Tab-separated table of C-alpha atoms in Angstrom:
chain	number	residue	atom	x	y	z
A	76	UNK	CA	101.317	-15.964	-20.194
A	77	UNK	CA	100.928	-16.606	-23.990
A	78	UNK	CA	98.803	-15.581	-26.851
A	79	UNK	CA	98.373	-18.038	-29.336
A	80	UNK	CA	97.545	-16.242	-32.511
A	81	UNK	CA	96.491	-17.128	-36.249
A	82	UNK	CA	95.768	-14.471	-38.676
A	83	UNK	CA	93.987	-14.784	-42.384
A	84	UNK	CA	94.710	-12.144	-44.809
A	85	UNK	CA	93.618	-10.887	-48.246
A	86	UNK	CA	96.986	-11.473	-49.891
A	87	UNK	CA	98.520	-9.056	-52.148
A	88	UNK	CA	101.811	-6.991	-52.187
A	89	UNK	CA	104.186	-7.019	-49.117
A	90	UNK	CA	102.487	-4.759	-46.494
A	91	UNK	CA	99.552	-4.138	-48.259
A	92	UNK	CA	97.734	-7.090	-47.061
A	93	UNK	CA	94.502	-6.744	-44.874
A	94	UNK	CA	93.310	-9.061	-42.235
A	95	UNK	CA	90.266	-10.978	-43.062
A	96	UNK	CA	90.039	-13.115	-39.716
A	97	UNK	CA	91.755	-13.146	-36.504
A	98	UNK	CA	91.941	-15.860	-33.633
A	99	UNK	CA	93.654	-15.234	-30.198
A	100	UNK	CA	93.678	-17.837	-27.272
A	101	UNK	CA	95.194	-16.501	-24.388
A	102	UNK	CA	96.950	-19.480	-22.687
A	103	UNK	CA	98.684	-19.601	-19.177
A	104	UNK	CA	100.905	-22.368	-19.949
A	105	UNK	CA	98.342	-25.015	-18.720
A	106	UNK	CA	94.832	-23.710	-19.862
A	107	UNK	CA	92.965	-21.149	-22.045
A	108	UNK	CA	91.782	-18.255	-19.923
A	109	UNK	CA	90.494	-15.891	-22.680
A	110	UNK	CA	89.721	-15.924	-26.318
A	111	UNK	CA	88.801	-13.519	-29.260
A	112	UNK	CA	87.847	-15.042	-32.603
A	113	UNK	CA	86.354	-12.634	-35.324
A	114	UNK	CA	86.139	-12.056	-38.979
A	115	UNK	CA	87.470	-8.876	-40.251
A	116	UNK	CA	86.447	-6.381	-42.999
A	117	UNK	CA	89.795	-5.509	-44.736
A	118	UNK	CA	88.014	-2.796	-46.901
A	119	UNK	CA	89.687	-4.299	-49.868
A	120	UNK	CA	89.247	-7.240	-52.109
A	121	UNK	CA	90.444	-10.796	-51.384
A	122	UNK	CA	92.887	-12.494	-53.793
A	123	UNK	CA	91.319	-15.289	-55.566
A	124	UNK	CA	93.702	-17.901	-54.581
A	125	UNK	CA	93.290	-16.997	-51.112
A	126	UNK	CA	89.563	-17.191	-51.473
A	127	UNK	CA	90.083	-20.839	-52.859
A	128	UNK	CA	92.472	-21.771	-49.924
A	129	UNK	CA	90.292	-20.364	-46.930
A	130	UNK	CA	86.725	-20.170	-48.212
A	131	UNK	CA	86.600	-16.680	-46.978
A	132	UNK	CA	85.191	-14.317	-49.639
A	133	UNK	CA	84.271	-10.567	-49.915
A	134	UNK	CA	80.547	-11.101	-49.442
A	135	UNK	CA	81.294	-12.939	-46.079
A	136	UNK	CA	83.161	-9.853	-44.758
A	137	UNK	CA	80.664	-7.159	-45.765
A	138	UNK	CA	79.132	-6.879	-42.254
A	139	UNK	CA	82.173	-7.830	-40.478
A	140	UNK	CA	83.758	-5.372	-37.906
A	141	UNK	CA	86.621	-3.346	-39.361
A	142	UNK	CA	90.120	-3.785	-37.763
A	143	UNK	CA	89.863	-0.227	-35.877
A	144	UNK	CA	86.700	-1.692	-34.303
A	145	UNK	CA	88.485	-4.665	-32.787
A	146	UNK	CA	91.958	-2.990	-32.218
A	147	UNK	CA	91.182	-2.289	-28.479
A	148	UNK	CA	90.179	-5.951	-27.816
A	149	UNK	CA	93.417	-7.171	-29.434
A	150	UNK	CA	95.490	-4.904	-27.372
A	151	UNK	CA	93.795	-5.992	-23.999
A	152	UNK	CA	93.889	-9.805	-24.515
A	153	UNK	CA	97.728	-9.809	-25.633
A	154	UNK	CA	98.862	-7.316	-22.993
A	155	UNK	CA	101.646	-8.737	-20.833
A	156	UNK	CA	101.879	-11.864	-23.106
A	157	UNK	CA	104.156	-13.458	-25.444
A	158	UNK	CA	102.427	-13.975	-28.959
A	159	UNK	CA	102.822	-17.531	-30.340
A	160	UNK	CA	102.258	-18.268	-33.800
A	161	UNK	CA	103.399	-20.633	-36.684
A	162	UNK	CA	105.567	-18.402	-38.622
A	163	UNK	CA	105.216	-15.629	-35.961
A	164	UNK	CA	107.214	-13.092	-37.911
A	165	UNK	CA	104.225	-12.941	-40.704
A	166	UNK	CA	101.433	-12.586	-38.073
A	167	UNK	CA	103.279	-10.205	-36.042
A	168	UNK	CA	104.201	-8.082	-39.108
A	169	UNK	CA	100.420	-8.053	-40.250
A	170	UNK	CA	99.371	-6.979	-36.823
A	171	UNK	CA	102.034	-4.004	-36.431
A	172	UNK	CA	101.205	-2.915	-40.027
A	173	UNK	CA	97.474	-2.593	-39.226
A	174	UNK	CA	98.109	-0.789	-35.800
A	175	UNK	CA	100.461	1.618	-37.574
A	176	UNK	CA	97.735	2.645	-39.825
A	177	UNK	CA	95.824	3.675	-36.857
A	178	UNK	CA	98.769	5.579	-35.367
A	179	UNK	CA	99.478	3.081	-32.677
A	180	UNK	CA	102.920	1.384	-32.035
A	181	UNK	CA	102.024	-2.368	-31.148
A	182	UNK	CA	104.762	-4.324	-29.562
A	183	UNK	CA	104.733	-7.831	-28.061
A	184	UNK	CA	107.461	-10.412	-27.634
A	185	UNK	CA	107.024	-13.349	-29.937
A	186	UNK	CA	107.984	-17.081	-30.260
A	187	UNK	CA	107.796	-18.881	-33.475
A	188	UNK	CA	106.524	-22.693	-33.352
A	189	UNK	CA	108.066	-23.265	-36.832
A	190	UNK	CA	111.539	-22.560	-35.049
A	191	UNK	CA	110.593	-24.351	-31.731
A	192	UNK	CA	109.472	-27.311	-33.531
A	193	UNK	CA	112.638	-27.510	-35.822
A	194	UNK	CA	114.704	-27.514	-32.438
A	195	UNK	CA	112.423	-29.854	-30.460
A	196	UNK	CA	111.139	-32.101	-33.184
A	197	UNK	CA	113.918	-31.899	-35.665
A	198	UNK	CA	113.219	-35.434	-36.926
A	199	UNK	CA	109.858	-34.359	-38.554
A	200	UNK	CA	109.698	-34.699	-42.201
A	201	UNK	CA	108.094	-31.175	-42.355
A	202	UNK	CA	107.648	-28.255	-39.990
A	203	UNK	CA	104.618	-26.907	-42.038
A	204	UNK	CA	101.706	-26.519	-39.568
A	205	UNK	CA	99.441	-29.151	-41.540
A	206	UNK	CA	101.920	-31.926	-41.990
A	207	UNK	CA	103.609	-31.268	-38.551
A	208	UNK	CA	100.282	-31.574	-36.545
A	209	UNK	CA	98.947	-34.577	-38.735
A	210	UNK	CA	102.455	-36.469	-37.668
A	211	UNK	CA	101.720	-35.674	-34.196
A	212	UNK	CA	98.143	-37.143	-34.488
A	213	UNK	CA	96.663	-33.705	-33.569
A	214	UNK	CA	93.194	-33.450	-35.003
A	215	UNK	CA	92.709	-30.394	-37.069
A	216	UNK	CA	89.082	-28.899	-38.388
A	217	UNK	CA	88.719	-25.707	-40.518
A	218	UNK	CA	92.329	-25.833	-41.892
A	219	UNK	CA	93.477	-22.345	-43.369
A	220	UNK	CA	90.753	-20.662	-41.095
A	221	UNK	CA	92.091	-18.670	-38.132
A	222	UNK	CA	90.499	-20.522	-35.364
A	223	UNK	CA	91.096	-23.770	-36.899
A	224	UNK	CA	95.074	-23.079	-37.346
A	225	UNK	CA	95.215	-21.355	-33.842
A	226	UNK	CA	93.713	-24.403	-32.036
A	227	UNK	CA	96.081	-26.566	-33.884
A	228	UNK	CA	99.079	-24.189	-33.082
A	229	UNK	CA	97.933	-24.397	-29.347
A	230	UNK	CA	98.134	-28.267	-29.138
A	231	UNK	CA	101.456	-28.024	-30.880
A	232	UNK	CA	102.643	-25.564	-28.346
A	233	UNK	CA	101.571	-27.828	-25.562
A	234	UNK	CA	103.723	-30.702	-26.950
A	235	UNK	CA	106.638	-28.348	-27.491
A	236	UNK	CA	106.575	-27.204	-24.044
A	237	UNK	CA	106.447	-30.952	-22.819
A	238	UNK	CA	109.405	-31.774	-24.942
A	239	UNK	CA	111.475	-28.606	-23.892
A	240	UNK	CA	113.188	-30.547	-21.073
A	241	UNK	CA	115.724	-27.766	-20.685
A	242	UNK	CA	112.982	-25.238	-19.899
A	243	UNK	CA	114.519	-22.800	-22.494
A	244	UNK	CA	110.939	-21.525	-23.494
A	245	UNK	CA	109.942	-20.677	-20.004
A	246	UNK	CA	113.448	-19.294	-19.175
A	247	UNK	CA	113.439	-16.900	-22.053
A	248	UNK	CA	109.835	-15.815	-21.285
A	249	UNK	CA	110.683	-14.988	-17.595
A	250	UNK	CA	113.953	-13.047	-18.709
A	251	UNK	CA	111.582	-10.899	-20.818
A	252	UNK	CA	108.961	-10.645	-18.071
A	253	UNK	CA	111.432	-9.470	-15.434
A	254	UNK	CA	113.335	-6.930	-17.384
A	255	UNK	CA	113.468	-3.889	-14.764
A	256	UNK	CA	111.994	-4.096	-11.316
A	257	UNK	CA	109.424	-6.948	-10.299
A	258	UNK	CA	105.957	-6.277	-10.375
A	259	UNK	CA	103.422	-6.538	-7.384
A	260	UNK	CA	101.875	-9.436	-8.883
A	261	UNK	CA	105.130	-11.542	-8.934
A	262	UNK	CA	105.590	-10.823	-4.950
A	263	UNK	CA	102.396	-12.933	-4.291
A	264	UNK	CA	103.661	-16.115	-5.646
A	265	UNK	CA	102.007	-18.780	-3.608
A	266	UNK	CA	98.572	-17.568	-4.443
A	267	UNK	CA	99.134	-17.793	-8.156
A	268	UNK	CA	99.889	-21.410	-7.623
A	269	UNK	CA	97.561	-24.501	-8.041
A	270	UNK	CA	96.729	-27.006	-5.301
A	271	UNK	CA	97.602	-29.734	-7.988
A	272	UNK	CA	99.981	-32.564	-8.834
A	273	UNK	CA	103.003	-31.475	-10.915
A	274	UNK	CA	106.619	-30.136	-10.856
A	275	UNK	CA	107.666	-26.543	-9.690
A	276	UNK	CA	110.638	-24.370	-10.494
A	277	UNK	CA	111.876	-21.814	-8.493
A	278	UNK	CA	113.626	-18.889	-10.578
A	279	UNK	CA	116.007	-16.043	-9.993
A	280	UNK	CA	115.543	-12.801	-11.572
A	281	UNK	CA	117.173	-13.830	-14.969
A	282	UNK	CA	114.932	-16.798	-15.204
A	283	UNK	CA	117.579	-19.468	-14.182
A	284	UNK	CA	116.235	-22.160	-12.108
A	285	UNK	CA	117.343	-22.352	-8.535
A	286	UNK	CA	115.536	-25.309	-7.338
A	287	UNK	CA	112.809	-27.679	-8.801
A	288	UNK	CA	110.625	-30.541	-7.161
A	289	UNK	CA	107.570	-32.402	-7.381
A	290	UNK	CA	104.569	-32.362	-5.170
A	291	UNK	CA	100.902	-33.601	-5.234
A	292	UNK	CA	100.007	-30.098	-3.916
A	293	UNK	CA	102.185	-27.424	-5.383
A	294	UNK	CA	100.833	-24.539	-3.554
A	295	UNK	CA	101.358	-26.329	-0.315
A	296	UNK	CA	104.744	-27.293	-0.909
A	297	UNK	CA	106.112	-23.991	-2.298
A	298	UNK	CA	104.628	-22.348	0.784
A	299	UNK	CA	106.579	-24.634	2.925
A	300	UNK	CA	109.819	-23.486	0.991
A	301	UNK	CA	108.815	-19.903	1.858
A	302	UNK	CA	108.221	-20.662	5.643
A	303	UNK	CA	111.114	-22.994	6.244
A	304	UNK	CA	113.894	-21.890	8.651
A	305	UNK	CA	117.756	-22.472	8.202
A	306	UNK	CA	120.357	-20.676	6.288
A	307	UNK	CA	120.133	-22.288	2.886
A	308	UNK	CA	116.284	-22.102	2.871
A	309	UNK	CA	116.573	-18.344	3.600
A	310	UNK	CA	119.067	-17.853	0.720
A	311	UNK	CA	116.554	-19.640	-1.646
A	312	UNK	CA	113.702	-17.630	-0.518
A	313	UNK	CA	115.519	-14.540	-1.099
A	314	UNK	CA	117.026	-15.376	-4.444
A	315	UNK	CA	113.604	-16.617	-5.684
A	316	UNK	CA	111.786	-13.964	-7.830
A	317	UNK	CA	109.395	-16.323	-9.554
A	318	UNK	CA	107.761	-19.816	-9.450
A	319	UNK	CA	106.501	-21.535	-12.609
A	320	UNK	CA	105.178	-25.000	-12.509
A	321	UNK	CA	103.871	-27.826	-14.965
A	322	UNK	CA	100.847	-29.802	-14.234
A	323	UNK	CA	101.344	-33.479	-14.790
A	324	UNK	CA	98.022	-34.878	-13.869
A	325	UNK	CA	99.505	-37.698	-11.841
A	326	UNK	CA	102.234	-38.419	-9.527
A	327	UNK	CA	103.960	-40.889	-11.667
A	328	UNK	CA	104.740	-38.354	-14.398
A	329	UNK	CA	105.802	-35.951	-11.721
A	330	UNK	CA	108.268	-38.329	-10.136
A	331	UNK	CA	109.749	-39.274	-13.476
A	332	UNK	CA	110.070	-35.525	-14.693
A	333	UNK	CA	111.673	-34.707	-11.316
A	334	UNK	CA	114.191	-37.463	-11.479
A	335	UNK	CA	115.214	-36.428	-15.134
A	336	UNK	CA	115.173	-32.728	-14.850
A	337	UNK	CA	117.418	-32.610	-11.532
A	338	UNK	CA	120.266	-34.655	-13.388
A	339	UNK	CA	119.606	-32.460	-16.739
A	340	UNK	CA	119.323	-29.197	-14.980
A	341	UNK	CA	122.198	-28.138	-12.766
A	342	UNK	CA	120.438	-26.247	-10.090
A	343	UNK	CA	122.110	-24.394	-7.218
A	344	UNK	CA	119.720	-25.571	-4.223
A	345	UNK	CA	118.837	-29.043	-5.326
A	346	UNK	CA	121.097	-31.988	-3.831
A	347	UNK	CA	122.716	-34.213	-6.555
A	348	UNK	CA	120.709	-37.411	-6.968
A	349	UNK	CA	122.089	-40.694	-5.865
A	350	UNK	CA	123.444	-43.108	-8.334
A	351	UNK	CA	121.125	-45.726	-6.930
A	352	UNK	CA	117.811	-44.626	-5.175
A	353	UNK	CA	117.072	-48.009	-3.664
A	354	UNK	CA	118.683	-50.295	-1.029
A	355	UNK	CA	117.158	-53.813	-1.329
A	356	UNK	CA	115.822	-56.164	-3.987
A	357	UNK	CA	113.613	-59.258	-4.013
A	358	UNK	CA	115.143	-62.141	-6.010
A	359	UNK	CA	113.840	-65.443	-7.580
A	360	UNK	CA	116.139	-68.378	-6.683
A	361	UNK	CA	115.516	-72.182	-6.980
A	362	UNK	CA	115.861	-74.206	-3.978
A	363	UNK	CA	117.536	-77.669	-3.889
A	364	UNK	CA	114.111	-79.363	-4.891
A	365	UNK	CA	113.466	-76.770	-7.811
A	366	UNK	CA	111.065	-74.544	-6.313
A	367	UNK	CA	111.214	-70.987	-7.186
A	368	UNK	CA	111.628	-68.944	-4.059
A	369	UNK	CA	111.425	-65.058	-3.067
A	370	UNK	CA	114.576	-63.955	-1.290
A	371	UNK	CA	115.337	-60.172	0.024
A	372	UNK	CA	119.050	-58.962	-0.458
A	373	UNK	CA	120.624	-55.607	0.133
A	374	UNK	CA	121.953	-54.251	-3.298
A	375	UNK	CA	123.799	-51.477	-4.761
A	376	UNK	CA	122.206	-51.771	-8.294
A	377	UNK	CA	119.361	-53.674	-9.854
A	378	UNK	CA	121.808	-56.738	-10.764
A	379	UNK	CA	118.738	-59.095	-11.722
A	380	UNK	CA	116.290	-58.253	-9.091
A	381	UNK	CA	112.739	-58.843	-9.675
A	382	UNK	CA	111.580	-55.724	-7.845
A	383	UNK	CA	113.421	-53.191	-5.792
A	384	UNK	CA	112.938	-51.107	-2.432
A	385	UNK	CA	114.026	-48.488	-0.222
A	386	UNK	CA	114.155	-50.684	2.630
A	387	UNK	CA	114.341	-54.357	3.879
A	388	UNK	CA	110.856	-54.108	5.603
A	389	UNK	CA	109.318	-52.919	2.378
A	390	UNK	CA	110.748	-55.712	0.446
A	391	UNK	CA	109.545	-58.468	2.965
A	392	UNK	CA	106.054	-56.686	3.213
A	393	UNK	CA	105.919	-57.138	-0.528
A	394	UNK	CA	107.036	-61.065	-0.612
A	395	UNK	CA	104.216	-61.306	2.039
A	396	UNK	CA	101.578	-59.762	-0.405
A	397	UNK	CA	102.781	-61.807	-3.284
A	398	UNK	CA	102.624	-64.874	-1.438
A	399	UNK	CA	99.052	-64.193	-0.618
A	400	UNK	CA	97.957	-62.896	-3.935
A	401	UNK	CA	99.537	-65.784	-6.024
A	402	UNK	CA	98.943	-68.564	-3.241
A	403	UNK	CA	102.611	-69.370	-2.622
A	404	UNK	CA	104.205	-71.046	0.326
A	405	UNK	CA	104.932	-69.187	3.427
A	406	UNK	CA	107.818	-71.385	4.547
A	407	UNK	CA	109.520	-71.496	1.180
A	408	UNK	CA	109.378	-67.650	0.933
A	409	UNK	CA	110.644	-67.210	4.474
A	410	UNK	CA	107.370	-65.859	6.097
A	411	UNK	CA	106.686	-68.873	8.103
A	412	UNK	CA	109.541	-69.966	10.842
A	413	UNK	CA	107.967	-73.224	11.440
A	414	UNK	CA	110.962	-75.964	11.928
A	415	UNK	CA	109.239	-78.568	9.660
A	416	UNK	CA	106.196	-77.424	7.502
A	417	UNK	CA	104.202	-74.127	7.517
A	418	UNK	CA	100.598	-73.883	9.077
A	419	UNK	CA	98.832	-74.413	5.820
A	420	UNK	CA	100.577	-77.665	5.066
A	421	UNK	CA	99.488	-78.773	8.641
A	422	UNK	CA	96.019	-77.815	7.769
A	423	UNK	CA	96.217	-79.677	4.207
A	424	UNK	CA	96.154	-76.359	2.293
A	425	UNK	CA	99.793	-76.103	1.360
A	426	UNK	CA	100.095	-76.532	-2.434
A	427	UNK	CA	103.392	-78.917	-1.864
A	428	UNK	CA	106.226	-76.484	-1.343
A	429	UNK	CA	107.040	-77.706	2.277
A	430	UNK	CA	107.601	-81.382	1.155
A	431	UNK	CA	110.642	-82.800	-0.726
A	432	UNK	CA	109.331	-83.788	-3.911
A	433	UNK	CA	109.791	-81.712	-6.965
A	434	UNK	CA	107.353	-78.738	-7.435
A	435	UNK	CA	104.500	-78.838	-10.018
A	436	UNK	CA	104.737	-76.831	-13.061
A	437	UNK	CA	101.775	-75.029	-11.764
A	438	UNK	CA	103.606	-73.622	-8.620
A	439	UNK	CA	106.582	-72.146	-10.411
A	440	UNK	CA	104.212	-70.714	-13.118
A	441	UNK	CA	102.382	-68.736	-10.494
A	442	UNK	CA	105.803	-67.303	-9.427
A	443	UNK	CA	106.451	-66.345	-13.063
A	444	UNK	CA	103.158	-64.687	-13.334
A	445	UNK	CA	103.974	-62.537	-10.157
A	446	UNK	CA	107.272	-61.495	-11.861
A	447	UNK	CA	105.113	-60.601	-15.145
A	448	UNK	CA	102.617	-58.844	-13.043
A	449	UNK	CA	104.979	-56.445	-10.881
A	450	UNK	CA	108.335	-56.269	-13.162
A	451	UNK	CA	108.891	-54.260	-16.260
A	452	UNK	CA	111.491	-56.705	-17.322
A	453	UNK	CA	111.691	-57.008	-21.234
A	454	UNK	CA	108.306	-55.641	-21.531
A	455	UNK	CA	107.050	-53.364	-24.521
A	456	UNK	CA	104.013	-51.347	-22.874
A	457	UNK	CA	102.567	-48.054	-22.811
A	458	UNK	CA	101.360	-47.103	-19.041
A	459	UNK	CA	98.269	-45.008	-19.167
A	460	UNK	CA	97.202	-42.505	-16.460
A	461	UNK	CA	95.357	-39.509	-15.902
A	462	UNK	CA	96.313	-36.080	-17.954
A	463	UNK	CA	96.460	-32.622	-17.131
A	464	UNK	CA	92.724	-31.848	-17.991
A	465	UNK	CA	89.556	-33.643	-18.577
A	466	UNK	CA	89.689	-36.010	-21.742
A	467	UNK	CA	93.677	-35.882	-21.798
A	468	UNK	CA	95.611	-38.896	-20.669
A	469	UNK	CA	99.440	-39.502	-19.895
A	470	UNK	CA	101.393	-41.923	-21.779
A	471	UNK	CA	104.540	-43.536	-20.380
A	472	UNK	CA	106.538	-45.644	-22.996
A	473	UNK	CA	108.562	-48.747	-22.003
A	474	UNK	CA	110.505	-50.653	-24.699
A	475	UNK	CA	112.522	-53.703	-23.943
A	476	UNK	CA	111.812	-53.008	-20.323
A	477	UNK	CA	113.691	-49.560	-20.501
A	478	UNK	CA	111.657	-46.244	-19.925
A	479	UNK	CA	111.961	-44.174	-23.071
A	480	UNK	CA	109.772	-40.961	-22.288
A	481	UNK	CA	106.375	-39.277	-21.281
A	482	UNK	CA	103.763	-37.869	-23.505
A	483	UNK	CA	100.025	-36.740	-23.464
A	484	UNK	CA	97.388	-37.555	-26.014
A	485	UNK	CA	93.583	-36.963	-26.303
A	486	UNK	CA	92.749	-39.322	-29.124
A	487	UNK	CA	93.157	-43.285	-28.910
A	488	UNK	CA	94.721	-43.486	-32.492
A	489	UNK	CA	97.585	-41.510	-31.065
A	490	UNK	CA	98.587	-44.260	-28.560
A	491	UNK	CA	97.707	-46.977	-31.117
A	492	UNK	CA	99.878	-45.893	-33.774
A	493	UNK	CA	103.510	-46.587	-32.708
A	494	UNK	CA	104.797	-43.882	-34.934
A	495	UNK	CA	102.586	-41.112	-33.795
A	496	UNK	CA	103.031	-42.359	-30.075
A	497	UNK	CA	106.997	-41.947	-30.309
A	498	UNK	CA	106.538	-38.339	-31.896
A	499	UNK	CA	104.418	-37.119	-29.205
A	500	UNK	CA	106.763	-38.701	-26.449
A	501	UNK	CA	109.421	-36.352	-25.064
A	502	UNK	CA	112.411	-38.530	-24.735
A	503	UNK	CA	113.950	-39.316	-21.442
A	504	UNK	CA	116.632	-41.521	-20.408
A	505	UNK	CA	115.723	-44.630	-18.603
A	506	UNK	CA	118.031	-46.474	-15.915
A	507	UNK	CA	117.584	-48.496	-12.814
A	508	UNK	CA	116.192	-45.542	-10.856
A	509	UNK	CA	113.554	-44.908	-13.302
A	510	UNK	CA	112.537	-48.654	-13.484
A	511	UNK	CA	112.542	-48.444	-9.466
A	512	UNK	CA	110.136	-45.288	-9.609
A	513	UNK	CA	107.869	-46.925	-12.135
A	514	UNK	CA	107.370	-50.332	-10.680
A	515	UNK	CA	107.061	-48.752	-7.055
A	516	UNK	CA	104.234	-46.535	-8.452
A	517	UNK	CA	102.656	-49.489	-10.165
A	518	UNK	CA	102.600	-51.631	-6.929
A	519	UNK	CA	100.826	-48.796	-5.112
A	520	UNK	CA	98.427	-47.824	-7.825
A	521	UNK	CA	95.759	-49.858	-8.774
A	522	UNK	CA	93.649	-49.794	-12.014
A	523	UNK	CA	96.466	-48.428	-13.930
A	524	UNK	CA	95.900	-49.015	-17.601
A	525	UNK	CA	98.727	-50.979	-19.291
A	526	UNK	CA	98.529	-51.526	-23.164
A	527	UNK	CA	101.054	-53.959	-24.790
A	528	UNK	CA	102.767	-52.553	-27.917
A	529	UNK	CA	104.564	-54.163	-30.844
A	530	UNK	CA	108.389	-53.390	-30.940
A	531	UNK	CA	108.316	-52.698	-34.531
């Protein structure tokens, strides 16, 4: 659990500043579950340059609550959370100073989004909050006001979590949470999980990931882990002290994240992934008369295959589907076993593939259209699907036919501007397996939005 924090102050000498405004958004890693926003009467004058910067003046604060009147609320909303702030050292110091004046020792774990962004977005020109969020396409209102900056920090932190492929943020938080004995709350793991699509991580007491997987129902899948028999399953059940999860919004992102992270994170209980996750491919071959034909072959790598499948039957079913969709010849593509001509030819409906003359340009063009629809080969596109919450979308970037990574966006200009798009994308490694995952999903999922992009 996190508390996204921003504080505005009076300015002045070190450790003599007073708080003029505070905003806290309690964030469970997926959504905001509580918030507290308030002006604060600092009982001292605001420095003129601060008035000009924030727009907060002494008159505005005359009727605002004093810090001791809101101190209890701050303690309650931040309890058992990690404080997240842009330049967390400053905000945490100011809070501790105010509480110390009240005779109370305020202690919380902290994470700084400046330091996290330097590690996870090193290519950014600047890591100041304003310039960084603008480069990521994050809309900011009320800049230099507590809630405006807190909301910007929240959106930045979401991007940092998605870019943290090694899960260093979550692992460090779990290590802090599990110092000493586990709480009763942690024993009831399954009830705390959502019945939603995403990736889940089973951790030991030190926060290390023992096992990770994807599911369209995280709660149900983790429950199966805890009720499964067998020696290895029982070892995992005993070692698991916490389960974290990441909502993905759709199954394709979950599949790609699982595929990437199993390779990246050496877990104890996941089986090592296969070098090639498919067994058969559909190829385009020209017959002796020049017709483009679809044929199934067993393969150990993509090697020019138009589409890949986990079984020969799956590949054959795909050829049947494409033949119907693009009005191709049954006999030519191995669907009809007629000795001479297919049934469509006998009925006068065959497009000419059964006879010996050369194919028309129209026929082979339809085969090309099938390839263009169902293959990522040489494409520069963004595949858009549902996001993790209302108003959010996922973006999967493909450049020159290769998978480049995943990101989430709320505003159209974030996806229409290639430089912003690449900055919000968490980079991942594309290979034959990721292409297989994406193309398989595209064949099953109708209505996916696919946008062509410039490769500049």
